[in-house]
Amino acid sequence: MKAKLTVDKAYRIDRVSDHLYDAFVEHLGRDVYGGVYDPESPVADDMGFRKDLLQMVRDLKIPQVRYPGGNFCSGYQWEDGIGPRENRPRRLDLAFQSMETNEIGVNEFQEWARRAGTETMMTVNMGSRGVQDARNLFEYCNFPAGSYWSDLRISHGYKEPYGIKTWCLGNEMDGEWQICHWSADLYGQKATETAKLFKWMDPETEIIMCGTSSPGQSTLGSWERGVLEHAYEHVDLMDMHIYFKNYINDTQNYLGSALTFDEYIKNGIAALDYMKVIKKSKRTINLAFNEWNVWFILEDTDRRKAKEDFWKPAPSLLEDYFTFEDALVVGDMLISMLKRADRVKTACISQLVNVNAPFMTEVGGPGSWKQTIFYPYMHACLYGRGTAVQTPVECELYDSKEFCDVPYLSAVSVWDEEAGTVTVFAINRSVKEQMELTCDLRSYGDPCLLEHLVLHDEDPKAHNSLAEPERVKPVNSTLPGKMDKGCYTTSLLPMSWNVLRFSCK
Ligand code: AHR
């Protein structure tokens, strides 16, 4: 099969927001307790934080981490997690039927973020609590001194305010599963009033409201309209969530999942811009995907484990082994977001460690390992910063059980003008056929291939584990390639994620 890519810098989309590479940490399972904080592990630092995870976050330059949930935050009392540890209560976490020990709270997480070289994106409880508790947390974190909450922080040993810039108003408030799910109207009012108070305390605050929590939600569109009727002038971004799974165990079909994501992004933008018209507003609200990933491979095992571990601290929940085909879908989701870098300005891979995560730890032990999905995320973190450039694809299409007209080739490119590089992210979605690809890079003058990284496995279900941590990992392509007057021709293996990096000085 032959395919062609036009990699032309004239087709610039927008600067890629650094926050496309954010991540998510929740008080769920062994994400915080066992992942972030694991004092029994020999690789823990003086505060009990795992050094392997800290290093990974620094290496990938993950700019911001969403905290403390998720569904968890809709029942969370943040004051439980401050002050002397011995006085902190144990509380039932109804979202995940676990026991929250509150050993880690706002201050410890801030210290973790500082050590990891990242920032916190704070989510407030808009479920069981509301405006007053949220503004108290804001004051505790961000007000310098001289008020009740700021002085309380100082009395806890944290003199400097944290200056947390990005605040999320609740989580998945459109979902009936949420602790205290409200109507769009009521949530819209609560969100508006909270946003007002935050901006009065600091006009530079970036506010993210809850949009729809999955493409399958029947309220997609009407939820946004209801919330934005109140909140349009007060929020900066709208958070939507998306997860994929190979429901029907058909790899060729599963590899078309990004088409659903493309449509979901379009729908989110349409809902926002419709309300912009209605409100006759001059402001444009952008999209955040504060939870995106693949999910639920081990659904049944997890349920069983969850039952055994009811109301215990840090049960092992949602510890999926992601497969090679999952890595391709994750790569494709990154491509979808880069293609709309003009409107998708924040995205958190969900989650960072142990729970649905790219990075896994041997809790209490020294080991850690990277899941298959780690690699496309890593490549995007490392090489996906700069200007996103639309990269038109010419190739054959296929139909599958769920999708029609799926291009076998999925691609986007990112031009880092400062570094003088252009990177093409490309997936050959065909499960059977190798692809001969020509990239027309003539607009970049006299480009030269730096490297062609490839993630491929013959077995779509291959995965990594502590015992076999490198079963699936990227390697340098061994297939021949040739540059001819600015056009580079090479081959892409069937079912492969490819990163072609060119210097274009
Ligand atoms: O990531 C796990 C859960 O998935 C989050 O708590 C929730 O927001 C989503 O439904």
Short mmCIF file of C-alpha atoms and ligand atoms in Angstrom, two decimals:
data_model
loop_
_atom_site.label_atom_id
_atom_site.label_comp_id
_atom_site.label_asym_id
_atom_site.label_seq_id
_atom_site.Cartn_x
_atom_site.Cartn_y
_atom_site.Cartn_z
CA MET A 1 0.00 0.00 0.00
CA LYS A 2 1.27 3.49 -0.84
CA ALA A 3 0.56 6.72 1.03
CA LYS A 4 1.64 10.33 0.88
CA LEU A 5 1.93 13.12 3.44
CA THR A 6 2.24 16.80 2.65
CA VAL A 7 4.32 18.24 5.46
CA ASP A 8 4.15 21.94 4.62
CA LYS A 9 4.74 24.66 7.18
CA ALA A 10 2.21 26.89 5.42
CA TYR A 11 -0.52 24.69 6.95
CA ARG A 12 0.15 25.91 10.45
CA ILE A 13 -2.58 25.16 12.98
CA ASP A 14 -1.37 26.90 16.13
CA ARG A 15 1.29 26.75 18.76
CA VAL A 16 0.92 23.53 20.73
CA SER A 17 -0.05 24.37 24.29
CA ASP A 18 2.43 22.82 26.73
CA HIS A 19 -0.59 21.78 28.72
CA LEU A 20 -1.51 19.21 26.10
CA TYR A 21 0.92 17.02 28.04
CA ASP A 22 -0.57 17.38 31.52
CA ALA A 23 -1.43 14.34 33.64
CA PHE A 24 -3.90 13.37 36.34
CA VAL A 25 -3.41 12.09 39.88
CA GLU A 26 -6.41 11.04 41.95
CA HIS A 27 -6.94 9.66 45.45
CA LEU A 28 -8.00 6.39 43.85
CA GLY A 29 -6.53 2.93 44.23
CA ARG A 30 -2.74 3.04 44.37
CA ASP A 31 -2.29 6.27 42.44
CA VAL A 32 -1.47 8.54 45.41
CA TYR A 33 -0.78 5.84 48.04
CA GLY A 34 1.69 3.45 46.41
CA GLY A 35 2.46 5.58 43.35
CA VAL A 36 3.14 9.16 44.39
CA TYR A 37 3.69 8.31 48.06
CA ASP A 38 5.17 4.97 49.03
CA PRO A 39 7.21 5.42 52.22
CA GLU A 40 7.94 1.67 52.51
CA SER A 41 9.64 1.58 49.12
CA PRO A 42 13.45 1.64 49.05
CA VAL A 43 13.19 4.23 46.28
CA ALA A 44 11.22 6.67 48.47
CA ASP A 45 12.77 10.04 49.30
CA ASP A 46 12.79 11.72 52.72
CA MET A 47 9.07 12.56 52.42
CA GLY A 48 8.06 9.12 51.20
CA PHE A 49 7.70 10.16 47.55
CA ARG A 50 8.84 7.64 44.96
CA LYS A 51 11.94 8.95 43.24
CA ASP A 52 11.34 6.89 40.09
CA LEU A 53 8.04 8.65 39.46
CA LEU A 54 9.48 12.08 40.31
CA GLN A 55 12.23 11.45 37.77
CA MET A 56 9.80 10.36 35.09
CA VAL A 57 7.66 13.51 35.50
CA ARG A 58 10.80 15.65 35.30
CA ASP A 59 12.15 13.76 32.26
CA LEU A 60 8.92 14.21 30.32
CA LYS A 61 8.57 17.81 31.50
CA ILE A 62 4.94 17.18 32.41
CA PRO A 63 3.88 20.76 32.99
CA GLN A 64 0.83 20.34 35.23
CA VAL A 65 -0.91 17.59 37.19
CA ARG A 66 -4.62 17.61 37.92
CA TYR A 67 -5.41 16.79 41.59
CA PRO A 68 -7.12 15.38 43.77
CA GLY A 69 -9.82 13.83 41.51
CA GLY A 70 -11.90 12.68 39.63
CA ASN A 71 -15.00 11.32 41.21
CA PHE A 72 -13.12 11.37 44.51
CA CYS A 73 -13.14 15.16 44.71
CA SER A 74 -16.95 15.34 44.65
CA GLY A 75 -17.04 14.02 48.23
CA TYR A 76 -13.67 15.34 49.43
CA GLN A 77 -13.22 17.62 52.43
CA TRP A 78 -9.89 19.24 51.73
CA GLU A 79 -9.47 20.42 55.34
CA ASP A 80 -9.11 16.74 56.39
CA GLY A 81 -5.74 16.68 54.65
CA ILE A 82 -4.06 19.68 56.31
CA GLY A 83 -2.36 20.19 59.69
CA PRO A 84 -0.64 17.58 61.84
CA ARG A 85 -0.98 14.12 60.32
CA GLU A 86 -1.86 12.46 63.62
CA ASN A 87 -5.02 14.57 63.81
CA ARG A 88 -6.24 13.81 60.32
CA PRO A 89 -9.45 11.78 60.12
CA ARG A 90 -9.99 8.56 58.21
CA ARG A 91 -12.99 9.05 55.94
CA LEU A 92 -15.04 6.80 53.73
CA ASP A 93 -14.52 7.60 50.08
CA LEU A 94 -17.91 6.81 48.61
CA ALA A 95 -16.77 7.30 45.02
CA PHE A 96 -14.49 4.25 45.11
CA GLN A 97 -15.74 2.56 48.30
CA SER A 98 -12.30 2.95 49.85
CA MET A 99 -10.84 4.35 53.08
CA GLU A 100 -9.13 7.73 52.74
CA THR A 101 -6.42 8.10 55.38
CA ASN A 102 -5.63 11.71 54.49
CA GLU A 103 -1.91 11.15 54.93
CA ILE A 104 -1.47 13.12 51.73
CA GLY A 105 -3.29 16.42 51.36
CA VAL A 106 -2.90 19.72 49.61
CA ASN A 107 0.44 20.68 51.19
CA GLU A 108 2.15 17.33 50.65
CA PHE A 109 0.95 17.23 47.07
CA GLN A 110 2.29 20.72 46.46
CA GLU A 111 5.66 19.58 47.78
CA TRP A 112 5.52 16.53 45.51
CA ALA A 113 4.74 18.78 42.53
CA ARG A 114 7.65 21.07 43.43
CA ARG A 115 10.03 18.11 43.56
CA ALA A 116 8.66 16.79 40.26
CA GLY A 117 9.14 20.18 38.57
CA THR A 118 5.45 20.43 37.72
CA GLU A 119 2.44 22.54 38.72
CA THR A 120 -0.85 21.57 40.31
CA MET A 121 -4.19 21.96 38.55
CA MET A 122 -6.57 22.01 41.52
CA THR A 123 -10.07 20.58 41.32
CA VAL A 124 -12.64 21.72 43.87
CA ASN A 125 -15.60 19.79 45.23
CA MET A 126 -18.69 21.05 43.38
CA GLY A 127 -20.63 17.93 44.37
CA SER A 128 -21.27 17.52 48.09
CA ARG A 129 -19.81 20.95 48.85
CA GLY A 130 -19.84 24.30 47.15
CA VAL A 131 -18.78 27.89 46.72
CA GLN A 132 -17.66 28.71 50.27
CA ASP A 133 -15.45 25.63 50.67
CA ALA A 134 -13.92 26.25 47.27
CA ARG A 135 -13.07 29.88 47.99
CA ASN A 136 -11.59 28.84 51.37
CA LEU A 137 -9.30 26.35 49.62
CA PHE A 138 -8.30 29.01 47.10
CA GLU A 139 -7.47 31.41 49.95
CA TYR A 140 -5.55 28.70 51.83
CA CYS A 141 -3.44 27.93 48.78
CA ASN A 142 -2.97 31.27 47.08
CA PHE A 143 -3.43 34.19 49.46
CA PRO A 144 -0.04 35.42 50.75
CA ALA A 145 -0.80 36.15 54.44
CA GLY A 146 -2.93 38.06 56.92
CA SER A 147 -6.26 36.26 56.47
CA TYR A 148 -7.69 33.30 58.37
CA TRP A 149 -6.98 30.63 55.75
CA SER A 150 -3.63 31.97 54.58
CA ASP A 151 -2.41 32.28 58.17
CA LEU A 152 -3.57 28.73 58.82
CA ARG A 153 -1.40 27.54 55.92
CA ILE A 154 1.55 29.46 57.35
CA SER A 155 0.92 27.92 60.78
CA HIS A 156 1.15 24.51 59.08
CA GLY A 157 4.67 25.37 57.96
CA TYR A 158 4.06 26.59 54.42
CA LYS A 159 4.96 30.27 54.37
CA GLU A 160 4.86 30.97 50.65
CA PRO A 161 1.54 30.94 48.81
CA TYR A 162 1.37 28.34 46.07
CA GLY A 163 0.06 30.53 43.27
CA ILE A 164 -1.96 27.69 41.78
CA LYS A 165 -3.11 29.13 38.47
CA THR A 166 -5.58 26.60 37.08
CA TRP A 167 -8.74 25.61 38.96
CA CYS A 168 -11.33 23.08 37.86
CA LEU A 169 -14.89 23.53 39.03
CA GLY A 170 -15.80 19.96 39.92
CA ASN A 171 -15.59 16.71 37.99
CA GLU A 172 -17.98 15.06 35.51
CA MET A 173 -20.91 16.97 36.96
CA ASP A 174 -23.08 15.82 34.04
CA GLY A 175 -22.84 12.21 35.27
CA GLU A 176 -25.44 10.54 37.47
CA TRP A 177 -22.63 8.50 39.05
CA GLN A 178 -21.15 11.65 40.53
CA ILE A 179 -21.48 12.26 44.28
CA CYS A 180 -24.13 14.98 44.04
CA HIS A 181 -24.75 15.30 40.34
CA TRP A 182 -26.64 18.52 39.66
CA SER A 183 -28.67 19.77 36.73
CA ALA A 184 -26.82 21.85 34.14
CA ASP A 185 -28.72 24.86 35.40
CA LEU A 186 -27.75 24.43 39.05
CA TYR A 187 -24.16 23.47 38.28
CA GLY A 188 -23.93 26.43 35.89
CA GLN A 189 -24.96 28.77 38.71
CA LYS A 190 -22.57 27.22 41.25
CA ALA A 191 -19.72 27.28 38.75
CA THR A 192 -20.37 30.90 37.84
CA GLU A 193 -20.45 32.10 41.43
CA THR A 194 -17.27 30.17 42.30
CA ALA A 195 -15.46 31.47 39.23
CA LYS A 196 -16.45 35.03 40.14
CA LEU A 197 -14.95 34.71 43.62
CA PHE A 198 -11.76 33.09 42.33
CA LYS A 199 -11.26 35.86 39.79
CA TRP A 200 -11.93 38.51 42.43
CA MET A 201 -9.11 36.99 44.47
CA ASP A 202 -6.87 36.72 41.40
CA PRO A 203 -8.02 37.89 37.95
CA GLU A 204 -5.27 35.80 36.30
CA THR A 205 -6.83 32.54 37.52
CA GLU A 206 -7.64 30.07 34.74
CA ILE A 207 -11.01 28.43 35.30
CA ILE A 208 -12.11 25.10 33.82
CA MET A 209 -15.77 24.07 33.90
CA CYS A 210 -17.17 20.58 33.43
CA GLY A 211 -18.39 19.72 29.95
CA THR A 212 -19.53 16.27 28.90
CA SER A 213 -17.87 13.21 30.41
CA SER A 214 -18.02 10.87 27.41
CA PRO A 215 -19.09 10.95 23.75
CA GLY A 216 -21.92 8.54 24.63
CA GLN A 217 -23.61 10.88 27.12
CA SER A 218 -27.13 11.62 25.88
CA THR A 219 -26.86 15.18 27.24
CA LEU A 220 -23.87 16.11 25.04
CA GLY A 221 -24.71 19.59 23.74
CA SER A 222 -27.67 20.30 26.01
CA TRP A 223 -25.45 20.07 29.11
CA GLU A 224 -23.01 22.59 27.63
CA ARG A 225 -25.84 24.92 26.63
CA GLY A 226 -27.36 24.77 30.13
CA VAL A 227 -24.08 25.43 31.96
CA LEU A 228 -22.77 28.06 29.58
CA GLU A 229 -26.05 29.96 29.71
CA HIS A 230 -24.74 31.05 33.14
CA ALA A 231 -21.01 30.56 32.96
CA TYR A 232 -19.91 31.67 29.48
CA GLU A 233 -18.31 34.95 30.54
CA HIS A 234 -16.68 33.46 33.63
CA VAL A 235 -14.77 30.37 32.53
CA ASP A 236 -11.76 29.90 30.29
CA LEU A 237 -11.84 26.25 29.30
CA MET A 238 -14.36 23.43 29.16
CA ASP A 239 -13.31 19.98 30.31
CA MET A 240 -14.50 16.90 28.41
CA HIS A 241 -13.47 13.30 29.12
CA ILE A 242 -12.90 10.38 26.79
CA TYR A 243 -11.72 6.77 27.11
CA PHE A 244 -11.58 4.01 24.50
CA LYS A 245 -11.67 0.26 24.79
CA ASN A 246 -11.60 -2.57 22.25
CA TYR A 247 -15.18 -3.53 23.13
CA ILE A 248 -15.74 -5.98 20.33
CA ASN A 249 -12.22 -7.39 20.25
CA ASP A 250 -11.60 -6.36 16.66
CA THR A 251 -8.24 -4.65 16.27
CA GLN A 252 -8.82 -3.16 12.81
CA ASN A 253 -12.04 -1.62 14.06
CA TYR A 254 -10.45 -0.43 17.34
CA LEU A 255 -7.74 1.38 15.39
CA GLY A 256 -10.45 3.64 13.96
CA SER A 257 -11.35 4.96 17.45
CA ALA A 258 -9.75 8.34 16.84
CA LEU A 259 -12.54 9.13 14.36
CA THR A 260 -14.90 9.22 17.32
CA PHE A 261 -12.45 11.50 19.12
CA ASP A 262 -12.24 13.85 16.09
CA GLU A 263 -16.03 14.08 16.06
CA TYR A 264 -16.18 14.65 19.84
CA ILE A 265 -13.67 17.51 19.58
CA LYS A 266 -15.74 19.05 16.78
CA ASN A 267 -18.90 18.73 18.85
CA GLY A 268 -17.28 20.33 21.89
CA ILE A 269 -16.08 23.28 19.80
CA ALA A 270 -19.49 23.59 18.12
CA ALA A 271 -21.26 23.73 21.50
CA LEU A 272 -18.85 26.38 22.77
CA ASP A 273 -19.06 28.53 19.67
CA TYR A 274 -22.85 28.25 19.50
CA MET A 275 -23.00 29.74 22.99
CA LYS A 276 -20.50 32.41 21.95
CA VAL A 277 -23.00 33.48 19.28
CA ILE A 278 -25.96 33.33 21.65
CA LYS A 279 -24.08 35.36 24.25
CA LYS A 280 -22.73 37.78 21.62
CA SER A 281 -19.43 37.33 23.40
CA LYS A 282 -15.99 38.45 22.35
CA ARG A 283 -14.37 35.63 24.34
CA THR A 284 -13.51 32.23 22.93
CA ILE A 285 -13.59 29.28 25.30
CA ASN A 286 -11.21 26.43 24.51
CA LEU A 287 -11.28 22.72 25.23
CA ALA A 288 -9.55 20.73 27.95
CA PHE A 289 -9.49 16.94 27.95
CA ASN A 290 -8.66 16.52 31.60
CA GLU A 291 -9.17 12.76 31.33
CA TRP A 292 -8.22 10.92 28.18
CA ASN A 293 -6.87 7.43 27.66
CA VAL A 294 -7.84 3.83 27.01
CA TRP A 295 -9.47 1.92 29.86
CA PHE A 296 -11.01 -1.22 31.39
CA ILE A 297 -9.13 -4.06 29.84
CA LEU A 298 -9.35 -6.03 33.07
CA GLU A 299 -12.84 -4.94 33.98
CA ASP A 300 -13.91 -8.22 35.56
CA THR A 301 -10.74 -8.76 37.54
CA ASP A 302 -11.00 -5.25 38.85
CA ARG A 303 -14.55 -5.70 40.02
CA ARG A 304 -13.59 -8.83 41.91
CA LYS A 305 -10.61 -7.16 43.48
CA ALA A 306 -12.70 -4.15 44.39
CA LYS A 307 -15.15 -6.32 46.31
CA GLU A 308 -12.37 -7.94 48.31
CA ASP A 309 -10.91 -4.56 49.10
CA PHE A 310 -14.05 -2.64 50.02
CA TRP A 311 -13.46 0.24 52.48
CA LYS A 312 -9.72 -0.44 52.70
CA PRO A 313 -7.03 2.21 52.15
CA ALA A 314 -5.47 2.19 48.68
CA PRO A 315 -6.98 -0.96 47.14
CA SER A 316 -5.57 -2.15 43.86
CA LEU A 317 -8.12 -0.69 41.42
CA LEU A 318 -8.09 -0.19 37.66
CA GLU A 319 -4.57 -1.54 37.25
CA ASP A 320 -5.00 -2.45 33.61
CA TYR A 321 -2.25 -4.01 31.55
CA PHE A 322 -2.35 -1.94 28.41
CA THR A 323 -1.71 -3.76 25.18
CA PHE A 324 0.21 -2.80 22.08
CA GLU A 325 -3.02 -1.96 20.22
CA ASP A 326 -3.92 0.35 23.13
CA ALA A 327 -0.65 2.22 22.55
CA LEU A 328 -1.65 2.81 18.93
CA VAL A 329 -5.00 4.23 20.00
CA VAL A 330 -3.31 6.47 22.58
CA GLY A 331 -0.94 7.72 19.87
CA ASP A 332 -3.90 8.38 17.61
CA MET A 333 -5.66 10.33 20.36
CA LEU A 334 -2.57 12.54 20.62
CA ILE A 335 -2.69 13.06 16.85
CA SER A 336 -6.38 14.06 17.09
CA MET A 337 -5.61 16.66 19.74
CA LEU A 338 -2.60 18.04 17.86
CA LYS A 339 -4.75 18.40 14.73
CA ARG A 340 -6.97 20.73 16.78
CA ALA A 341 -4.16 22.45 18.66
CA ASP A 342 -5.97 25.69 17.87
CA ARG A 343 -8.75 24.79 20.32
CA VAL A 344 -7.53 21.91 22.50
CA LYS A 345 -5.36 23.73 24.99
CA THR A 346 -5.16 21.34 27.94
CA ALA A 347 -5.23 17.56 28.25
CA CYS A 348 -4.37 15.24 31.13
CA ILE A 349 -3.49 11.64 30.46
CA SER A 350 -5.60 9.69 32.93
CA GLN A 351 -3.96 8.74 35.12
CA LEU A 352 -0.27 9.20 35.92
CA VAL A 353 0.61 6.12 37.95
CA ASN A 354 -0.86 2.69 38.74
CA VAL A 355 -4.49 3.57 37.95
CA ASN A 356 -5.14 3.24 34.18
CA ALA A 357 -1.63 4.49 33.97
CA PRO A 358 1.38 4.70 31.65
CA PHE A 359 3.74 4.22 34.64
CA MET A 360 3.43 1.36 37.15
CA THR A 361 5.18 0.80 40.46
CA GLU A 362 5.98 -2.24 42.55
CA VAL A 363 4.22 -0.89 45.61
CA GLY A 364 6.51 -1.11 48.65
CA GLY A 365 9.33 -2.32 46.44
CA PRO A 366 12.02 -0.82 44.23
CA GLY A 367 10.58 -1.73 40.82
CA SER A 368 8.64 0.25 38.28
CA TRP A 369 7.80 -0.29 34.62
CA LYS A 370 6.37 1.48 31.64
CA GLN A 371 3.19 0.35 29.94
CA THR A 372 2.88 0.27 26.16
CA ILE A 373 0.91 3.52 26.22
CA PHE A 374 3.79 5.30 27.92
CA TYR A 375 5.73 5.53 24.67
CA PRO A 376 3.48 7.58 22.38
CA TYR A 377 2.83 9.90 25.32
CA MET A 378 6.58 10.17 25.93
CA HIS A 379 7.27 10.90 22.26
CA ALA A 380 4.62 13.61 22.19
CA CYS A 381 5.97 15.13 25.44
CA LEU A 382 9.50 15.18 24.02
CA TYR A 383 8.95 16.03 20.35
CA GLY A 384 5.42 17.44 20.16
CA ARG A 385 6.23 20.96 21.34
CA GLY A 386 6.27 23.80 18.84
CA THR A 387 3.77 24.63 16.11
CA ALA A 388 1.26 22.00 15.05
CA VAL A 389 1.02 21.76 11.28
CA GLN A 390 -1.89 20.19 9.38
CA THR A 391 -0.44 17.30 7.41
CA PRO A 392 -2.82 16.20 4.64
CA VAL A 393 -2.90 12.46 4.06
CA GLU A 394 -3.40 10.65 0.76
CA CYS A 395 -4.03 6.93 1.28
CA GLU A 396 -6.55 4.12 0.99
CA LEU A 397 -9.56 3.99 3.29
CA TYR A 398 -11.25 1.08 5.06
CA ASP A 399 -14.62 0.27 6.60
CA SER A 400 -14.96 -1.65 9.85
CA LYS A 401 -17.84 -2.72 12.11
CA GLU A 402 -18.21 0.74 13.64
CA PHE A 403 -16.48 3.08 11.21
CA CYS A 404 -16.62 4.04 7.53
CA ASP A 405 -13.87 5.57 5.43
CA VAL A 406 -11.06 5.25 7.95
CA PRO A 407 -7.77 6.39 6.38
CA TYR A 408 -5.11 3.69 6.85
CA LEU A 409 -2.66 6.46 7.62
CA SER A 410 -3.14 8.87 10.51
CA ALA A 411 -0.65 11.72 10.88
CA VAL A 412 0.20 15.20 12.06
CA SER A 413 3.44 17.15 12.27
CA VAL A 414 4.98 19.58 14.74
CA TRP A 415 7.50 22.18 13.71
CA ASP A 416 9.94 23.37 16.37
CA GLU A 417 11.24 26.47 14.69
CA GLU A 418 13.72 27.28 17.45
CA ALA A 419 15.30 23.84 17.44
CA GLY A 420 15.09 23.66 13.63
CA THR A 421 13.25 20.33 13.60
CA VAL A 422 10.02 18.99 12.23
CA THR A 423 8.52 15.81 13.66
CA VAL A 424 5.94 13.68 11.90
CA PHE A 425 3.77 11.45 14.10
CA ALA A 426 2.26 8.73 11.90
CA ILE A 427 0.29 5.54 12.45
CA ASN A 428 -0.13 2.79 9.91
CA ARG A 429 -3.55 1.53 10.99
CA SER A 430 -3.49 -1.53 8.76
CA VAL A 431 -3.20 -4.72 10.81
CA LYS A 432 -1.82 -6.57 7.77
CA GLU A 433 -0.05 -4.38 5.26
CA GLN A 434 3.20 -2.52 5.31
CA MET A 435 2.91 1.00 3.88
CA GLU A 436 5.27 2.82 1.57
CA LEU A 437 5.14 6.40 2.75
CA THR A 438 6.39 9.53 1.03
CA CYS A 439 6.62 12.71 3.11
CA ASP A 440 6.80 15.84 1.00
CA LEU A 441 8.88 18.19 3.14
CA ARG A 442 9.96 20.61 0.42
CA SER A 443 8.65 23.67 2.24
CA TYR A 444 11.36 23.05 4.86
CA GLY A 445 14.15 23.55 2.31
CA ASP A 446 16.76 20.86 2.59
CA PRO A 447 15.54 18.61 5.44
CA CYS A 448 17.52 15.70 6.74
CA LEU A 449 16.24 12.68 8.69
CA LEU A 450 17.46 12.63 12.29
CA GLU A 451 15.72 9.42 13.33
CA HIS A 452 12.72 7.24 12.64
CA LEU A 453 11.41 5.69 15.85
CA VAL A 454 8.89 2.90 15.64
CA LEU A 455 6.67 1.11 18.13
CA HIS A 456 5.46 -2.19 16.72
CA ASP A 457 4.59 -5.70 17.78
CA GLU A 458 3.25 -8.62 15.77
CA ASP A 459 0.83 -9.31 18.61
CA PRO A 460 -1.77 -6.58 19.20
CA LYS A 461 -2.31 -7.96 22.72
CA ALA A 462 1.37 -7.84 23.73
CA HIS A 463 1.97 -5.91 26.94
CA ASN A 464 4.70 -5.06 29.43
CA SER A 465 4.86 -6.12 33.07
CA LEU A 466 7.24 -6.00 36.02
CA ALA A 467 8.57 -9.40 34.94
CA GLU A 468 8.88 -8.39 31.28
CA PRO A 469 9.12 -4.59 31.30
CA GLU A 470 10.46 -4.18 27.77
CA ARG A 471 8.30 -6.55 25.74
CA VAL A 472 6.96 -3.54 23.84
CA LYS A 473 9.20 -0.54 23.43
CA PRO A 474 10.24 1.81 20.64
CA VAL A 475 13.26 1.06 18.48
CA ASN A 476 14.95 2.73 15.53
CA SER A 477 13.36 1.67 12.27
CA THR A 478 15.51 -0.70 10.26
CA LEU A 479 13.51 -0.23 7.07
CA PRO A 480 15.35 1.68 4.35
CA GLY A 481 14.54 5.33 3.69
CA LYS A 482 15.64 7.81 1.07
CA MET A 483 15.57 11.59 0.83
CA ASP A 484 15.12 12.93 -2.68
CA LYS A 485 14.93 16.72 -3.15
CA GLY A 486 12.99 17.28 0.08
CA CYS A 487 10.75 14.20 -0.27
CA TYR A 488 11.47 11.36 2.15
CA THR A 489 10.28 7.86 1.27
CA THR A 490 10.32 4.95 3.69
CA SER A 491 8.09 2.13 4.92
CA LEU A 492 5.81 1.89 7.93
CA LEU A 493 5.26 -1.52 9.46
CA PRO A 494 1.67 -2.74 9.72
CA MET A 495 0.14 -1.65 13.05
CA SER A 496 2.88 0.81 13.92
CA TRP A 497 3.37 4.13 15.69
CA ASN A 498 6.11 6.14 13.98
CA VAL A 499 8.01 9.25 14.92
CA LEU A 500 10.00 10.67 12.01
CA ARG A 501 12.24 13.52 13.10
CA PHE A 502 13.87 15.80 10.55
CA SER A 503 16.28 18.64 10.97
CA CYS A 504 15.25 21.65 8.88
CA LYS A 505 17.72 24.39 9.74
O1 AHR B 1 -10.21 7.88 36.20
C1 AHR B 1 -11.14 7.25 37.03
C2 AHR B 1 -12.46 7.95 37.06
O2 AHR B 1 -12.96 8.05 35.76
C3 AHR B 1 -12.44 9.38 37.52
O3 AHR B 1 -12.50 9.49 38.90
C4 AHR B 1 -13.68 9.92 36.89
O4 AHR B 1 -13.62 11.30 36.71
C5 AHR B 1 -13.83 9.15 35.62
O5 AHR B 1 -15.11 8.72 35.43
#
